[in-house]
Short mmCIF file of C-alpha atoms in Angstrom, two decimals:
data_model
loop_
_atom_site.label_atom_id
_atom_site.label_comp_id
_atom_site.label_asym_id
_atom_site.label_seq_id
_atom_site.Cartn_x
_atom_site.Cartn_y
_atom_site.Cartn_z
CA MET A 1 -37.02 -12.13 -7.08
CA ASN A 2 -38.14 -10.50 -4.07
CA TYR A 3 -36.92 -13.52 -1.93
CA VAL A 4 -38.03 -11.17 1.25
CA ASN A 5 -41.31 -10.32 0.49
CA MET A 6 -41.93 -14.00 -0.83
CA LEU A 7 -40.52 -15.34 2.51
CA ASN A 8 -42.69 -13.00 4.97
CA ARG A 9 -45.71 -13.63 3.06
CA ILE A 10 -46.22 -17.51 4.40
CA LEU A 11 -44.52 -16.79 8.14
CA PRO A 12 -45.99 -15.94 11.32
CA ARG A 13 -46.60 -12.38 11.73
CA ASP A 14 -43.88 -12.81 14.95
CA ILE A 15 -41.45 -13.85 12.78
CA ARG A 16 -40.09 -11.50 10.00
CA VAL A 17 -37.51 -11.48 7.50
CA LEU A 18 -35.48 -8.14 7.04
CA ALA A 19 -33.25 -9.04 3.43
CA TRP A 20 -30.91 -12.51 2.56
CA SER A 21 -27.53 -13.00 0.96
CA PRO A 22 -25.98 -15.59 -0.66
CA ILE A 23 -23.08 -17.52 -0.08
CA ASN A 24 -20.22 -19.19 -0.18
CA PRO A 25 -20.93 -23.39 -0.50
CA SER A 26 -18.77 -23.94 2.24
CA PHE A 27 -20.46 -21.95 4.61
CA ASN A 28 -21.50 -23.47 7.92
CA ALA A 29 -23.63 -21.27 9.91
CA ARG A 30 -22.58 -23.70 13.55
CA TYR A 31 -19.26 -23.83 13.34
CA ASP A 32 -17.83 -20.44 11.21
CA CYS A 33 -19.21 -18.85 13.58
CA LEU A 34 -16.64 -16.33 15.57
CA TYR A 35 -19.57 -15.25 19.06
CA ARG A 36 -22.69 -16.16 19.30
CA LYS A 37 -25.20 -13.22 22.14
CA TYR A 38 -28.02 -14.38 24.01
CA HIS A 39 -30.71 -12.10 25.80
CA TYR A 40 -32.31 -13.19 28.47
CA PHE A 41 -35.48 -11.38 29.56
CA PHE A 42 -36.75 -11.17 33.03
CA SER A 43 -39.15 -9.02 35.52
CA GLY A 44 -37.62 -6.95 37.86
CA GLN A 45 -39.26 -8.41 40.85
CA ASP A 46 -37.79 -8.69 44.72
CA LEU A 47 -34.22 -9.13 42.90
CA ASP A 48 -31.31 -7.41 44.00
CA ILE A 49 -30.51 -6.41 40.44
CA LYS A 50 -26.91 -4.75 41.70
CA LEU A 51 -25.96 -7.70 42.68
CA MET A 52 -26.72 -9.83 39.98
CA GLN A 53 -25.23 -7.75 38.16
CA GLU A 54 -22.07 -8.14 39.96
CA ALA A 55 -22.09 -11.40 40.02
CA ALA A 56 -22.37 -12.17 36.60
CA LYS A 57 -19.21 -10.10 35.66
CA LYS A 58 -17.61 -13.80 37.40
CA LEU A 59 -19.38 -15.32 34.31
CA GLU A 60 -17.22 -13.54 32.04
CA GLY A 61 -13.54 -15.34 31.20
CA HIS A 62 -12.82 -18.92 29.67
CA HIS A 63 -14.16 -21.25 32.43
CA ASP A 64 -14.62 -24.45 32.85
CA PHE A 65 -18.57 -24.72 32.86
CA ARG A 66 -19.71 -28.52 33.50
CA ASN A 67 -22.09 -26.47 36.92
CA PHE A 68 -23.91 -24.30 34.87
CA CYS A 69 -24.88 -26.48 31.81
CA LYS A 70 -26.80 -30.15 30.73
CA ILE A 71 -24.51 -33.07 31.17
CA ASP A 72 -25.55 -34.85 27.81
CA PRO A 73 -23.02 -37.99 27.86
CA THR A 74 -23.47 -38.48 23.66
CA LYS A 75 -20.88 -35.27 23.96
CA SER A 76 -17.54 -34.30 24.40
CA ASN A 77 -16.93 -33.82 27.53
CA LYS A 78 -14.25 -30.48 27.07
CA PHE A 79 -16.36 -28.05 29.54
CA GLN A 80 -14.44 -25.09 29.00
CA ARG A 81 -15.79 -22.22 27.06
CA THR A 82 -14.64 -18.71 26.45
CA ILE A 83 -17.83 -15.47 28.02
CA TYR A 84 -16.54 -12.25 26.31
CA SER A 85 -18.93 -10.92 27.86
CA CYS A 86 -22.01 -10.36 30.75
CA SER A 87 -24.19 -7.96 31.70
CA ILE A 88 -27.57 -7.08 32.93
CA PHE A 89 -29.54 -3.86 32.50
CA LYS A 90 -32.74 -2.55 31.86
CA SER A 91 -35.27 -3.68 29.09
CA SER A 92 -35.50 -0.33 26.30
CA ASP A 93 -39.15 0.00 25.40
CA ILE A 94 -40.05 1.26 21.97
CA SER A 95 -41.55 4.89 23.08
CA GLU A 96 -37.62 5.41 24.31
CA LEU A 97 -37.36 5.76 21.20
CA CYS A 98 -39.68 8.95 21.05
CA GLN A 99 -38.24 9.96 23.72
CA GLN A 100 -34.94 10.00 22.32
CA HIS A 101 -35.86 12.28 19.38
CA GLU A 102 -37.48 14.69 21.28
CA GLU A 103 -34.29 15.17 23.50
CA ASN A 104 -32.17 15.54 19.89
CA GLU A 105 -34.82 18.60 19.15
CA MET A 106 -34.46 20.36 21.79
CA ILE A 107 -30.85 20.26 21.55
CA VAL A 108 -30.23 18.88 25.53
CA ASP A 109 -26.28 20.06 25.81
CA ALA A 110 -26.06 16.62 29.29
CA SER A 111 -27.33 13.60 26.88
CA PRO A 112 -28.79 11.74 29.62
CA SER A 113 -27.53 7.82 30.23
CA SER A 114 -29.36 5.34 27.88
CA PRO A 115 -31.64 3.34 29.50
CA SER A 116 -30.21 0.44 28.22
CA SER A 117 -27.04 0.82 30.36
CA PRO A 118 -26.29 -0.85 33.74
CA SER A 119 -25.52 2.74 34.78
CA SER A 120 -29.90 2.95 35.07
CA ILE A 121 -30.22 0.24 37.10
CA MET A 122 -33.06 1.51 39.80
CA THR A 123 -31.75 0.78 43.60
CA THR A 124 -35.41 0.18 44.72
CA TYR A 125 -38.37 -1.93 44.57
CA HIS A 126 -38.88 -2.62 41.05
CA PRO A 127 -41.46 -5.23 40.62
CA PHE A 128 -42.08 -4.41 37.00
CA ASP A 129 -39.16 -3.42 35.86
CA ILE A 130 -38.09 -5.55 32.82
CA TYR A 131 -34.79 -6.35 32.43
CA VAL A 132 -32.61 -8.51 30.51
CA PHE A 133 -29.07 -10.51 31.56
CA GLU A 134 -26.82 -10.32 28.24
CA ILE A 135 -24.50 -12.63 28.25
CA LYS A 136 -22.23 -13.32 24.34
CA GLY A 137 -19.36 -16.04 24.47
CA MET A 138 -17.88 -18.04 21.41
CA ALA A 139 -19.54 -21.17 21.83
CA PHE A 140 -22.55 -22.48 24.72
CA LEU A 141 -23.01 -25.64 26.50
CA TRP A 142 -26.59 -27.73 26.41
CA HIS A 143 -28.66 -25.14 28.62
CA GLN A 144 -25.89 -23.50 30.03
CA VAL A 145 -27.11 -20.08 29.71
CA ARG A 146 -30.62 -20.79 31.35
CA CYS A 147 -28.18 -22.90 34.02
CA CYS A 148 -26.62 -19.77 34.66
CA MET A 149 -29.92 -17.53 35.12
CA ALA A 150 -31.35 -19.66 37.69
CA ILE A 151 -27.81 -18.94 39.21
CA LEU A 152 -27.88 -15.29 38.81
CA PHE A 153 -31.78 -15.82 40.12
CA LEU A 154 -30.79 -17.79 43.41
CA ILE A 155 -28.02 -14.70 44.01
CA GLY A 156 -30.69 -12.08 43.20
CA LYS A 157 -33.02 -13.33 45.88
CA HIS A 158 -30.26 -13.21 48.61
CA LYS A 159 -29.90 -17.41 49.26
CA GLU A 160 -27.04 -17.07 48.11
CA ASN A 161 -23.52 -14.98 47.62
CA PRO A 162 -21.81 -14.14 43.83
CA ASP A 163 -19.06 -16.45 45.84
CA ILE A 164 -21.00 -19.18 44.41
CA ILE A 165 -19.45 -18.77 41.32
CA ASP A 166 -16.50 -19.09 42.42
CA LYS A 167 -16.73 -22.36 43.90
CA LEU A 168 -18.97 -23.79 41.00
CA PHE A 169 -16.31 -22.89 38.75
CA ASP A 170 -13.61 -24.80 41.01
CA ILE A 171 -13.54 -27.77 39.20
CA ASP A 172 -12.13 -29.90 37.24
CA ASP A 173 -11.42 -34.24 35.88
CA LYS A 174 -10.54 -35.29 38.75
CA ASN A 175 -12.76 -33.80 41.41
CA ASP A 176 -15.97 -34.00 39.54
CA LYS A 177 -18.13 -35.09 42.04
CA GLY A 178 -21.15 -33.51 39.79
CA LYS A 179 -23.39 -30.44 39.61
CA PRO A 180 -25.69 -29.77 42.28
CA ILE A 181 -29.42 -30.66 41.44
CA TYR A 182 -31.07 -27.24 40.61
CA ASP A 183 -33.93 -26.06 38.42
CA LEU A 184 -32.97 -24.25 35.13
CA ALA A 185 -34.60 -21.51 34.24
CA PRO A 186 -37.64 -20.79 32.58
CA GLU A 187 -37.15 -21.34 28.66
CA ILE A 188 -39.52 -18.71 27.16
CA PRO A 189 -37.96 -15.56 27.46
CA LEU A 190 -34.20 -17.07 25.97
CA VAL A 191 -33.77 -15.06 22.69
CA LEU A 192 -30.19 -15.70 20.46
CA VAL A 193 -30.28 -12.28 19.47
CA ASP A 194 -26.51 -12.10 17.38
CA THR A 195 -24.36 -13.83 16.04
CA GLY A 196 -20.79 -12.89 14.48
CA TYR A 197 -19.41 -14.01 11.64
CA PRO A 198 -16.00 -13.32 9.33
CA ASN A 199 -15.81 -10.36 7.14
CA ASN A 200 -17.29 -10.28 3.50
CA THR A 201 -19.20 -13.82 4.55
CA PHE A 202 -22.40 -11.61 3.89
CA TYR A 203 -23.90 -9.43 0.88
CA TRP A 204 -27.15 -8.12 2.30
CA ILE A 205 -29.75 -7.69 0.07
CA ASN A 206 -33.34 -6.08 1.18
CA ASP A 207 -35.32 -4.94 -1.86
CA LYS A 208 -35.57 -1.46 -4.31
CA LEU A 209 -36.96 1.34 -3.06
CA SER A 210 -39.83 1.79 -5.33
CA SER A 211 -40.07 -1.61 -7.20
CA SER A 212 -43.11 -2.08 -4.86
CA SER A 213 -44.70 0.65 -4.39
CA PRO A 214 -48.31 0.63 -4.42
CA SER A 215 -48.61 4.59 -5.35
CA THR A 216 -46.04 7.33 -6.45
CA LYS A 217 -46.99 9.23 -3.54
CA MET A 218 -45.56 6.81 -1.12
CA ASN A 219 -43.09 6.17 -3.77
CA THR A 220 -42.04 8.94 -2.50
CA LYS A 221 -42.18 9.25 0.73
CA ILE A 222 -40.04 6.75 0.85
CA GLU A 223 -37.48 7.73 -2.01
CA ASN A 224 -37.23 10.43 0.73
CA THR A 225 -36.88 8.38 3.53
CA HIS A 226 -34.14 5.90 2.31
CA TYR A 227 -36.04 3.00 2.99
CA GLY A 228 -37.77 0.07 1.34
CA ILE A 229 -41.31 -1.04 0.68
CA ASN A 230 -40.30 -4.80 2.57
CA TYR A 231 -39.04 -2.14 5.92
CA ILE A 232 -42.04 -0.45 5.70
CA LYS A 233 -43.83 -3.38 5.55
CA ASN A 234 -42.32 -5.30 8.31
CA LEU A 235 -42.56 -2.50 10.41
CA SER A 236 -46.22 -1.98 9.89
CA VAL A 237 -47.00 -5.52 10.57
CA LEU A 238 -44.60 -5.36 14.23
CA LEU A 239 -46.29 -2.02 15.38
CA GLU A 240 -49.50 -4.54 14.46
CA ILE A 241 -48.53 -7.03 17.65
CA TRP A 242 -46.85 -4.35 19.60
CA GLN A 243 -50.19 -2.46 19.79
CA GLU A 244 -51.87 -5.45 20.63
CA GLU A 245 -50.22 -7.36 23.40
CA ALA A 246 -50.03 -3.52 25.13
CA ILE A 247 -53.49 -3.17 25.65
CA LYS A 248 -53.28 -6.90 27.07
CA LEU A 249 -50.59 -5.67 29.30
CA SER A 250 -52.81 -2.60 30.34
CA LEU A 251 -55.89 -4.77 30.31
CA ILE A 252 -54.17 -7.20 32.82
CA SER A 253 -52.97 -3.59 35.00
CA LYS A 254 -55.86 -2.48 35.14
CA LEU A 255 -57.26 -6.10 36.24
CA ILE A 256 -54.27 -6.17 39.20
CA LEU A 257 -55.37 -2.61 40.14
CA ASP A 258 -58.92 -3.58 40.50
CA GLN A 259 -58.69 -6.64 42.49
CA TRP A 260 -55.88 -4.09 44.80
CA ASN A 261 -57.91 -1.51 45.09
CA PHE A 262 -61.79 -4.01 45.92
CA GLN A 263 -59.50 -5.41 48.45
CA TYR A 264 -58.12 -2.77 50.22
CA GLN A 265 -61.62 -1.10 50.91
CA LEU A 266 -63.31 -4.32 52.14
CA LYS A 267 -60.52 -5.04 53.82
CA ASN A 268 -61.70 -1.28 55.07
CA LEU A 269 -65.09 -1.35 55.60
CA LYS A 270 -64.98 -4.94 58.34
CA THR A 271 -63.14 -2.79 60.15
CA ASN A 272 -64.75 0.19 60.11
CA GLU A 273 -68.04 -1.61 60.72
CA SER A 274 -69.01 0.90 57.70
CA ASN A 275 -72.34 0.81 56.32
CA THR A 276 -70.42 2.43 52.79
CA ASN A 277 -71.45 0.62 49.12
CA ILE A 278 -68.63 -0.59 47.55
CA ASN A 279 -69.92 0.08 43.87
CA ASN A 280 -70.17 3.76 45.31
CA THR A 281 -66.78 3.72 46.37
CA ASN A 282 -64.38 6.26 43.64
CA THR A 283 -61.15 3.04 42.83
CA ASN A 284 -59.35 5.84 41.93
CA ASN A 285 -58.61 7.03 45.50
CA ASN A 286 -55.67 7.36 46.42
CA THR A 287 -55.15 4.18 49.05
CA PRO A 288 -51.55 3.37 50.51
CA ASN A 289 -49.25 1.15 48.44
CA GLN A 290 -47.49 -0.11 50.96
CA GLY A 291 -49.71 -3.40 51.85
CA PHE A 292 -49.36 -4.05 48.17
CA ILE A 293 -45.49 -4.02 47.97
CA GLU A 294 -46.08 -6.40 51.07
CA LEU A 295 -48.09 -9.26 49.25
CA LEU A 296 -45.86 -8.87 46.12
CA LYS A 297 -43.05 -9.71 47.75
CA PHE A 298 -44.89 -12.64 49.85
CA ILE A 299 -45.83 -13.71 47.05
CA GLN A 300 -42.12 -13.17 44.75
CA SER A 301 -40.27 -15.67 47.49
CA TYR A 302 -41.85 -18.06 46.41
CA ASN A 303 -40.16 -17.58 42.95
CA LEU A 304 -36.84 -18.74 43.45
CA ASP A 305 -36.23 -19.37 39.80
CA GLY A 306 -37.63 -15.71 38.77
CA TRP A 307 -40.12 -16.92 37.40
CA TYR A 308 -44.27 -16.29 38.35
CA ASN A 309 -45.73 -19.68 38.55
CA SER A 310 -49.26 -19.85 40.32
CA LYS A 311 -48.67 -23.04 41.74
CA ARG A 312 -46.76 -22.84 44.41
CA ILE A 313 -48.79 -20.17 46.45
CA GLN A 314 -52.47 -22.58 46.89
CA LYS A 315 -51.00 -23.95 49.66
CA ILE A 316 -49.02 -20.91 51.32
CA PRO A 317 -49.98 -20.99 55.26
CA VAL A 318 -50.48 -17.10 54.94
CA LYS A 319 -52.26 -16.69 58.26
CA GLY A 320 -50.79 -17.14 61.87
CA ASP A 321 -47.65 -17.96 60.33
CA SER A 322 -43.83 -16.92 61.09
CA LYS A 323 -42.12 -18.42 57.86
CA LYS A 324 -42.00 -15.72 54.99
CA GLY A 325 -41.89 -17.61 51.49
CA ASN A 326 -39.67 -20.89 51.84
CA SER A 327 -36.45 -19.23 52.69
CA LEU A 328 -36.08 -21.77 56.33
CA ASN A 329 -36.80 -24.84 53.14
CA TYR A 330 -33.68 -23.55 51.07
CA ILE A 331 -31.31 -25.80 50.95
CA PRO A 332 -27.77 -23.95 49.84
CA LEU A 333 -26.57 -25.35 46.64
CA LEU A 334 -23.31 -26.89 47.93
CA LYS A 335 -25.31 -28.86 50.39
CA ARG A 336 -27.37 -30.01 47.94
CA LYS A 337 -27.41 -33.73 46.39
CA LYS A 338 -25.90 -34.15 43.09
CA CYS A 339 -26.81 -35.13 39.09
CA ASN A 340 -23.92 -38.04 38.14
CA SER A 341 -20.78 -36.58 36.37
CA PHE A 342 -20.02 -36.71 32.82
CA ASN A 343 -17.64 -40.04 33.73
CA GLU A 344 -20.82 -41.38 35.73
CA ALA A 345 -22.94 -40.79 33.01
CA LEU A 346 -21.22 -42.16 30.46
CA GLN A 347 -20.72 -45.15 31.89
CA ARG A 348 -23.87 -45.41 33.30
CA LYS A 349 -25.01 -45.25 28.99
CA LYS A 350 -22.30 -47.49 28.12
CA GLN A 351 -24.32 -50.47 30.96
CA LYS A 352 -27.30 -49.36 28.85
CA ASN A 353 -26.38 -50.24 25.80
CA GLU A 354 -24.69 -53.68 26.61
#
């Protein structure tokens, strides 16, 4: 039976089954897993990406992550975890596949650095670039990745130094006074992208190359490219979703540019006391972008968790205020109030159950 096709027919468009495999009855998806890899996507904003990359490397190795998770008194009090690798790099784009193909066709001698490698990180202002925090480990604590990302955001905003990670690791059962209170990074950008299992655990089955082909012509094309019909269907569906979302992104980008151009021209009209009709003004004229960048940085100074939130700027005193963002109100992590330690949380739970 063609399980791949059957499952994809009833699943949402943005969830695709690529293949299936028979497994041993003793297989356990959780406990047989050798490693897990997560990606956390975020916009560059005014973050110091290079400093965040340096700080991310400190997460590698075997550490006590009790200050990088949400304490659950119902679970074990073992907080040691091993992280195999951590990195931050610029997110790849689908168009780069076509660019790489063109470069290969041109037989370029010196191959450019991969757009998703840390070496390609821009050191200039990059508010609209999308970056990825990649973390790979044997196992993770509750909300561990989102806590790690929250700390990296504070470092990227220059609210904390990279050595804050070393200080948060310097803890054990005897000197555990509780985790400093801080907000988790938002959950939407977090994706489990890979898991590892022992060799020969799976035998992946997709479909026969020609069994479901709608026509002889299509069948010949699929056979020539060594792709099955389910793969073609999945790619078509995902490209359709990409097209819809890419158009939405372009529309929103146009709205942002139009608002800025209108506001910029309106300001100039008031300043110069000009009688020029705004409707007849060409919105494609080159306008200085310095003011736009300053406005972006002002808004982004309120996003300590790396996430745009319009509610935070509803009460910003824009005029006549020397304060920029909420930097003067920021409380360093080590000076904040503490959450209950594991032992305190466990004791409270026991008292509640009595």
